[in-house]
Coordinates of C-alpha atoms and ligand atoms in Angstrom, one line a residue:
X1 CA 1.6 -177.1 108.6
X2 CA 0.6 -176.1 104.7
X3 CA 2.8 -177.5 101.9
X4 CA 3.1 -176.3 98.5
X5 CA 1.5 -179.6 97.2
X6 CA -1.4 -178.9 99.1
X7 CA -1.8 -175.4 98.3
X8 CA -3.3 -173.9 95.1
X9 CA -1.6 -170.7 94.3
X10 CA -4.2 -169.9 91.3
X11 CA -4.7 -166.3 91.4
X12 CA -2.2 -165.4 94.2
X13 CA 0.8 -163.2 94.4
X14 CA 3.3 -165.7 96.5
X15 CA 5.8 -163.7 98.5
X16 CA 8.7 -166.4 98.3
X17 CA 11.9 -166.3 100.6
X18 CA 14.4 -168.1 98.7
X19 CA 18.0 -168.6 99.7
X20 CA 19.6 -167.0 96.6
X21 CA 23.0 -166.4 98.5
X22 CA 25.1 -167.7 95.7
X23 CA 29.1 -167.3 95.4
X24 CA 29.7 -164.8 92.4
X25 CA 33.1 -164.3 90.7
X26 CA 34.6 -160.8 90.4
X27 CA 32.5 -160.3 86.8
X28 CA 29.3 -161.3 88.8
X29 CA 29.1 -164.5 87.4
X30 CA 27.4 -167.2 89.4
X31 CA 30.2 -170.0 90.3
X32 CA 27.7 -172.5 91.8
X33 CA 24.0 -172.5 91.2
X34 CA 22.9 -174.9 93.5
X35 CA 20.7 -172.9 95.5
X36 CA 18.8 -171.4 92.4
X37 CA 18.5 -174.7 90.9
X38 CA 17.0 -176.1 94.5
X39 CA 14.1 -173.8 94.4
X40 CA 12.9 -174.7 90.6
X41 CA 10.1 -177.0 92.0
X42 CA 8.7 -174.6 94.3
X43 CA 8.7 -171.5 91.9
X44 CA 7.5 -173.7 89.2
X45 CA 4.5 -175.1 90.9
X46 CA 3.2 -171.7 91.9
X47 CA 3.6 -170.7 88.3
X48 CA 2.0 -173.8 87.1
X49 CA -1.0 -173.1 89.4
X50 CA -1.5 -169.9 87.9
X51 CA -0.2 -167.8 90.6
X52 CA 2.8 -165.2 90.3
X53 CA 6.1 -165.2 92.3
X54 CA 7.7 -162.5 94.1
X55 CA 11.0 -163.7 95.2
X56 CA 13.1 -162.4 98.2
X57 CA 16.5 -163.3 99.5
X58 CA 19.6 -162.0 101.0
X59 CA 22.9 -162.0 99.0
X60 CA 26.4 -161.9 101.0
X61 CA 26.9 -159.4 104.1
X62 CA 26.3 -156.0 103.2
X63 CA 26.9 -153.5 105.9
X64 CA 23.2 -152.3 106.1
X65 CA 22.9 -150.4 103.0
X66 CA 23.0 -150.9 99.1
X67 CA 26.4 -152.4 97.5
X68 CA 26.6 -153.0 94.1
X69 CA 28.7 -156.4 94.7
X70 CA 25.7 -157.6 96.7
X71 CA 22.9 -156.6 94.4
X72 CA 20.5 -159.4 93.4
X73 CA 20.2 -157.8 90.2
X74 CA 23.3 -160.1 89.0
X75 CA 21.2 -162.8 89.1
X76 CA 18.1 -161.5 86.9
X77 CA 19.9 -163.0 83.6
X78 CA 20.4 -166.7 85.3
X79 CA 16.9 -166.5 86.6
X80 CA 15.3 -165.6 83.1
X81 CA 17.2 -168.6 81.3
X82 CA 16.2 -171.2 84.6
X83 CA 12.5 -170.0 84.4
X84 CA 12.2 -169.6 80.5
X85 CA 10.8 -166.2 80.9
X86 CA 11.6 -162.5 81.7
X87 CA 12.3 -162.1 85.4
X88 CA 11.5 -158.5 86.4
X89 CA 13.3 -156.8 89.1
X90 CA 12.6 -154.3 92.1
X91 CA 15.8 -152.1 92.8
X92 CA 14.5 -151.6 96.3
X93 CA 12.7 -154.9 98.3
X94 CA 10.2 -152.4 100.0
X95 CA 8.7 -148.8 99.1
X96 CA 6.3 -147.6 96.4
X97 CA 8.1 -149.1 93.3
X98 CA 8.1 -152.4 94.8
X99 CA 4.4 -152.1 95.8
X100 CA 3.7 -150.9 92.3
X101 CA 5.6 -153.7 90.5
X102 CA 4.0 -156.2 92.9
X103 CA 0.8 -155.1 92.0
X104 CA 1.1 -155.2 88.4
X105 CA 2.5 -158.8 88.4
X106 CA 0.3 -161.1 86.2
X107 CA -0.1 -164.9 86.7
X108 CA 3.1 -166.6 85.5
X109 CA 5.2 -163.8 86.2
X110 CA 8.4 -163.6 88.6
X111 CA 9.7 -160.5 90.4
X112 CA 12.9 -160.5 92.1
X113 CA 13.2 -157.8 95.1
X114 CA 16.8 -156.3 95.7
X115 CA 19.0 -157.9 98.7
X116 CA 16.9 -157.8 101.9
X117 CA 20.1 -157.3 103.9
X118 CA 20.5 -153.5 102.3
X119 CA 18.1 -152.9 105.4
X120 CA 19.5 -153.6 108.7
X121 CA 16.0 -154.3 109.8
X122 CA 16.1 -157.4 108.2
X123 CA 18.5 -159.4 110.3
X124 CA 17.1 -157.6 113.3
X125 CA 13.9 -159.3 112.6
X126 CA 12.2 -156.0 113.0
X127 CA 8.3 -156.2 112.8
X128 CA 7.8 -152.7 111.0
X129 CA 9.9 -153.9 108.2
X130 CA 8.6 -157.3 108.0
X131 CA 5.1 -156.0 107.8
X132 CA 6.1 -153.8 104.8
X133 CA 7.5 -156.9 102.9
X134 CA 4.2 -158.6 103.8
X135 CA 2.2 -156.2 101.6
X136 CA 4.0 -157.2 98.6
X137 CA 2.1 -160.8 98.4
X138 CA -1.3 -162.6 99.5
X139 CA 0.4 -165.9 100.6
X140 CA 4.3 -166.3 102.1
X141 CA 6.0 -169.4 101.3
X142 CA 9.2 -170.0 103.0
X143 CA 11.9 -172.2 101.0
X144 CA 15.1 -170.9 102.6
X145 CA 16.2 -173.6 105.1
X146 CA 19.6 -172.3 105.1
X147 CA 18.4 -169.3 106.9
X148 CA 15.6 -171.0 108.9
X149 CA 17.8 -171.0 112.1
X150 CA 17.4 -167.0 112.2
X151 CA 14.7 -165.1 113.6
X152 CA 15.0 -162.6 110.6
X153 CA 12.3 -160.2 109.4
X154 CA 11.7 -162.3 106.1
X155 CA 12.5 -165.8 107.4
X156 CA 10.3 -165.8 110.4
X157 CA 8.8 -162.4 111.6
X158 CA 6.8 -161.8 108.6
X159 CA 4.8 -165.1 109.1
X160 CA 2.4 -163.3 111.7
X161 CA 1.2 -160.9 108.9
X162 CA -0.3 -164.0 106.7
X163 CA -3.1 -166.0 107.0
X164 CA -1.6 -168.8 104.3
X165 CA 1.9 -169.5 105.5
X166 CA 3.3 -172.2 103.3
X167 CA 6.4 -174.8 103.5
X168 CA 8.5 -175.0 100.2
X169 CA 9.9 -178.2 98.8
X170 CA 13.5 -177.2 99.7
X171 CA 12.1 -176.6 103.2
X172 CA 10.1 -180.0 103.6
X173 CA 12.6 -182.1 101.8
X174 CA 15.4 -180.9 104.5
X175 CA 13.0 -181.5 107.4
X176 CA 11.9 -184.9 106.3
X177 CA 15.6 -185.9 105.7
X178 CA 16.8 -184.9 108.7
X179 CA 14.1 -186.6 110.6
X180 CA 14.6 -189.8 108.7
X181 CA 17.9 -189.7 110.4
X182 CA 17.0 -188.5 113.7
X183 CA 13.7 -190.9 114.1
X184 CA 13.9 -193.7 111.8
X185 CA 17.5 -194.5 111.1
X186 CA 18.3 -198.3 110.1
X187 CA 21.0 -199.9 112.2
X188 CA 24.1 -200.0 111.9
X189 CA 24.0 -196.0 112.1
X190 CA 27.1 -194.1 111.7
X191 CA 27.8 -190.6 112.3
X192 CA 31.0 -189.4 110.8
X193 CA 31.9 -185.8 112.5
X194 CA 35.0 -183.7 111.2
X195 CA 35.8 -180.4 110.5
X196 CA 37.6 -177.8 112.7
X197 CA 36.4 -177.6 115.9
X198 CA 34.8 -179.2 118.7
X199 CA 33.1 -176.3 120.1
X200 CA 31.0 -176.3 116.9
X201 CA 29.7 -179.5 116.9
X202 CA 29.4 -180.4 120.8
X203 CA 25.7 -180.2 121.1
X204 CA 25.2 -182.3 117.8
X205 CA 27.4 -185.3 119.2
X206 CA 25.9 -185.4 122.4
X207 CA 22.4 -185.9 120.9
X208 CA 24.0 -188.6 118.2
X209 CA 25.4 -190.4 121.5
X210 CA 21.8 -191.4 122.2
X211 CA 21.4 -193.0 118.5
X212 CA 24.5 -194.0 116.7
X213 CA 26.1 -197.3 116.9
X214 CA 29.4 -196.0 115.4
X215 CA 30.7 -192.4 115.8
X216 CA 33.8 -191.7 113.6
X217 CA 35.9 -188.9 114.7
X218 CA 38.3 -187.1 111.9
X219 CA 39.5 -183.6 111.0
X220 CA 40.8 -180.9 113.3
X221 CA 38.7 -181.8 116.0
X222 CA 40.7 -184.9 116.5
X223 CA 43.7 -183.4 118.0
X224 CA 41.9 -181.9 121.2
X225 CA 40.8 -185.6 122.1
X226 CA 44.1 -186.7 121.5
X227 CA 46.0 -184.2 123.4
X228 CA 43.4 -184.6 126.3
X229 CA 44.2 -188.1 126.7
X230 CA 47.9 -187.6 127.0
X231 CA 49.0 -187.9 123.0
X232 CA 51.6 -185.6 121.3
X233 CA 49.7 -183.9 118.6
X234 CA 52.6 -181.3 117.6
X235 CA 51.2 -178.2 116.4
X236 CA 47.9 -179.3 115.4
X237 CA 44.7 -177.7 115.9
X238 CA 43.7 -177.7 119.5
X239 CA 41.1 -176.3 121.6
X240 CA 42.9 -176.1 125.0
X241 CA 39.8 -175.2 127.0
X242 CA 37.8 -178.2 125.4
X243 CA 39.8 -180.9 126.8
X244 CA 37.6 -181.7 129.6
X245 CA 34.5 -181.6 127.2
X246 CA 36.4 -184.2 125.2
X247 CA 36.8 -186.4 128.1
X248 CA 33.5 -186.5 129.1
X249 CA 32.2 -187.2 125.5
X250 CA 34.3 -190.3 125.8
X251 CA 33.0 -191.3 129.0
X252 CA 29.2 -190.6 127.7
X253 CA 30.1 -192.8 124.7
X254 CA 31.5 -195.7 126.8
X255 CA 28.2 -195.7 129.0
X256 CA 26.0 -195.8 126.0
X257 CA 27.9 -198.6 124.1
X258 CA 28.9 -196.4 121.2
X259 CA 31.7 -197.4 119.0
X260 CA 33.8 -194.0 118.6
X261 CA 36.6 -194.4 116.4
X262 CA 39.4 -192.0 116.1
X263 CA 42.2 -191.8 113.3
X264 CA 44.9 -194.4 114.0
X265 CA 47.5 -192.6 111.9
X266 CA 47.5 -188.9 110.3
X267 CA 49.1 -187.3 107.4
X268 CA 51.4 -184.5 108.8
X269 CA 52.6 -181.4 107.4
X270 CA 55.4 -179.0 108.6
X271 CA 53.5 -175.8 107.7
X272 CA 50.0 -175.1 106.9
X273 CA 50.2 -175.0 103.2
X274 CA 49.5 -177.5 100.5
X275 CA 53.2 -177.6 99.6
X276 CA 54.5 -178.4 103.0
X277 CA 56.5 -181.3 103.6
X278 CA 54.5 -184.5 104.5
X279 CA 54.9 -187.4 106.6
X280 CA 52.5 -190.1 108.4
X281 CA 52.5 -190.1 112.0
X282 CA 50.5 -192.6 114.3
X283 CA 47.9 -191.3 116.3
X284 CA 49.3 -189.3 119.6
X285 CA 52.8 -189.3 118.2
X286 CA 53.1 -186.5 116.3
X287 CA 56.5 -184.8 116.2
X288 CA 56.7 -181.0 117.4
X289 CA 56.8 -178.4 114.3
X290 CA 54.4 -180.8 112.7
X291 CA 50.6 -180.8 112.6
X292 CA 48.1 -183.3 111.5
X293 CA 46.0 -182.0 108.4
X294 CA 44.5 -185.4 107.2
X295 CA 43.6 -188.9 108.4
X296 CA 46.2 -191.5 107.2
X297 CA 46.1 -194.6 105.2
X298 CA 45.4 -197.0 107.8
X299 CA 42.6 -194.9 109.3
X300 CA 41.1 -194.3 105.7
X301 CA 41.1 -198.2 105.4
X302 CA 39.3 -198.6 109.0
X303 CA 36.8 -195.7 108.6
X304 CA 35.9 -196.8 105.0
X305 CA 35.3 -200.6 106.5
X306 CA 32.7 -199.4 109.0
X307 CA 31.1 -196.8 106.7
X308 CA 30.6 -199.5 103.8
X309 CA 28.9 -201.8 106.7
X310 CA 26.5 -199.0 107.8
X311 CA 22.8 -198.8 106.9
X312 CA 22.4 -195.1 107.8
X313 CA 25.1 -192.4 107.7
X314 CA 25.4 -189.0 108.7
X315 CA 28.5 -187.2 107.5
X316 CA 29.5 -183.6 108.8
X317 CA 32.7 -182.0 108.2
X318 CA 35.7 -183.0 106.4
X319 CA 38.4 -185.4 107.5
X320 CA 41.2 -183.0 106.9
X321 CA 42.1 -179.6 105.1
X322 CA 40.5 -180.8 102.0
X323 CA 40.8 -177.4 100.3
X324 CA 44.4 -178.5 99.8
X325 CA 44.5 -181.0 97.4
X326 CA 47.5 -182.7 99.2
X327 CA 45.5 -183.3 102.4
X328 CA 42.0 -184.1 100.4
X329 CA 42.7 -187.9 100.3
X330 CA 40.9 -188.8 103.7
X331 CA 38.0 -186.5 102.7
X332 CA 37.6 -188.0 99.3
X333 CA 38.0 -191.6 100.5
X334 CA 35.1 -191.2 103.0
X335 CA 33.0 -189.8 100.1
X336 CA 33.6 -192.9 98.1
X337 CA 32.8 -195.4 101.2
X338 CA 29.7 -193.3 101.6
X339 CA 28.7 -193.6 97.9
X340 CA 29.5 -197.3 98.0
X341 CA 27.4 -197.7 101.2
X342 CA 24.4 -196.0 99.4
X343 CA 24.5 -197.5 96.0
X344 CA 25.6 -201.3 96.9
X345 CA 24.4 -201.6 100.6
X346 CA 21.4 -199.5 100.4
X347 CA 22.2 -197.0 102.7
X348 CA 20.5 -193.8 103.5
X349 CA 23.3 -191.2 103.6
X350 CA 22.9 -187.6 104.4
X351 CA 25.8 -185.1 104.0
X352 CA 25.2 -181.8 105.5
X353 CA 26.3 -178.9 107.8
X354 CA 29.4 -176.8 107.7
X355 CA 31.5 -177.8 104.8
X356 CA 30.5 -181.0 104.1
X357 CA 28.5 -180.4 101.0
X358 CA 31.2 -178.6 99.2
X359 CA 33.6 -181.2 100.3
X360 CA 31.4 -184.1 98.6
X361 CA 30.6 -182.0 95.7
X362 CA 34.6 -181.1 95.3
X363 CA 35.0 -184.8 95.4
X364 CA 32.3 -185.3 92.5
X365 CA 30.0 -187.4 94.2
X366 CA 27.2 -185.2 95.3
X367 CA 24.4 -186.6 93.2
X368 CA 25.5 -190.3 94.3
X369 CA 24.5 -190.1 98.1
X370 CA 20.7 -189.9 99.4
X371 CA 20.8 -186.4 100.2
X372 CA 23.2 -183.4 100.4
X373 CA 21.5 -180.7 102.8
X374 CA 21.5 -177.1 101.8
X375 CA 21.6 -175.8 105.3
X376 CA 24.7 -175.8 107.2
X377 CA 24.2 -174.1 110.9
X378 CA 20.4 -174.5 110.2
X379 CA 20.9 -178.3 109.7
X380 CA 23.1 -178.7 112.6
X381 CA 20.6 -176.8 115.2
X382 CA 17.6 -178.8 113.7
X383 CA 19.7 -182.1 114.7
X384 CA 20.6 -180.5 118.2
X385 CA 17.1 -180.7 118.8
X386 CA 16.5 -177.0 118.7
X387 CA 13.1 -175.4 117.0
X388 CA 14.0 -173.6 114.1
X389 CA 12.2 -170.0 114.1
X390 CA 11.6 -170.4 110.0
X391 CA 10.1 -173.7 110.8
X392 CA 8.3 -172.4 113.8
X393 CA 6.9 -169.5 111.9
X394 CA 5.2 -171.6 109.2
X395 CA 3.2 -173.6 111.8
Ligands
LIG401 P1 33.8 -177.3 109.4 O1 33.2 -175.9 108.8 O2 33.5 -177.2 111.2 O3 33.0 -178.6 108.9 O4 35.0 -177.4 109.2 C1 35.5 -177.3 107.8 C2 36.9 -176.8 108.1 O5 37.5 -177.4 108.8 C3 37.5 -177.0 106.5 O6 38.0 -175.9 106.3 C4 39.0 -177.8 107.0 O7 40.0 -177.2 106.2 C5 39.1 -177.6 108.4 N1 39.7 -178.9 108.7 C6 39.6 -180.0 108.8 N2 40.7 -180.7 109.2 C7 41.7 -180.0 109.7 C8 42.7 -180.0 110.5 N3 43.1 -181.2 110.7 N4 43.7 -178.9 110.8 C9 42.8 -177.9 110.5 N5 41.8 -177.6 110.0 C10 41.1 -178.5 109.7

């Protein structure tokens, strides 16, 4: 696989698939520029080599035609400031004007194409659409790990039209860090799985059972495990049809000698609200009318102890409804323990998938762990052992 480091972009027009799917407020101001910052190394290398960059991305979920609120033109001022030069904009990602603007691009210049998803062909992986896009550049660079699990026109299908297909720095770092966890994990290896549902995480949990020493389970998925074993969970989140599966996971964990750790207590609420009444209940003893929205203080202690003694940590999914301040304590405490393991114990810690990245950033610890993945679903699928179309297309 060609990488940005091993490729000389001098005199080339690089067509770069980036992930500029950033959150915008009602004034079209970017509220989190993490994804833009992440692309700086790749784009800077292209420009410094004496190449030019044509950037393509999706933004939001347009219905298949132009929509003002999803226009990538809102990013132009931020991009111009970030790269210290005027970033040009093509108001259609294909067609004659895009071709002309791409052709006129000089070394060191950047052209941003309008939202790819203004064409439904993008998500359909349409070959003709991919071919039209491919005409704009001499070399294809894929740096959009977050969409690498989708076989879309710009993320995968386009690869066949290029001799030179180059893996960007973000993509490479994501793959290398995931591989480090999957193949070179130093022991003890602890996986912390949280979030809402078992069904989203079942494949990765099964794969991890072959690799980890400790599997900590928190978040909403806990209660399906507890219910399956006969505990009372009140009105906590339950996937009734996943109880068999939960029991199977427990059985497999036992067979494989994995130390599977559940919360021993829960912070419960009488309504799904930050201002609900609260009480602590022991695991399996949640009263009727109450629901577990966070792990309890004793669980925090036990989880933190295991995390702090680990050498490799994979964290996916919050311990509770961290969006509610009153139920964010468990998630924040685990974030602190991961930071401590990383800084004091020299652990390698990878945070990613689903909401985990926003949880660690909200807790203010994003830059104190080893790596925060930019890919939600893509990271999970990679870790489940699936070949990602966006990565396969680079090979
Ligand atoms: P995921 O995207 O699978 O990582 O799930 C993240 C979501 O799970 C967040 O929005 C949390 O609010 C939610 N969540 C975590 N714990 C609970 C819980 N105990 N009850 C309901 N939702 C939860």
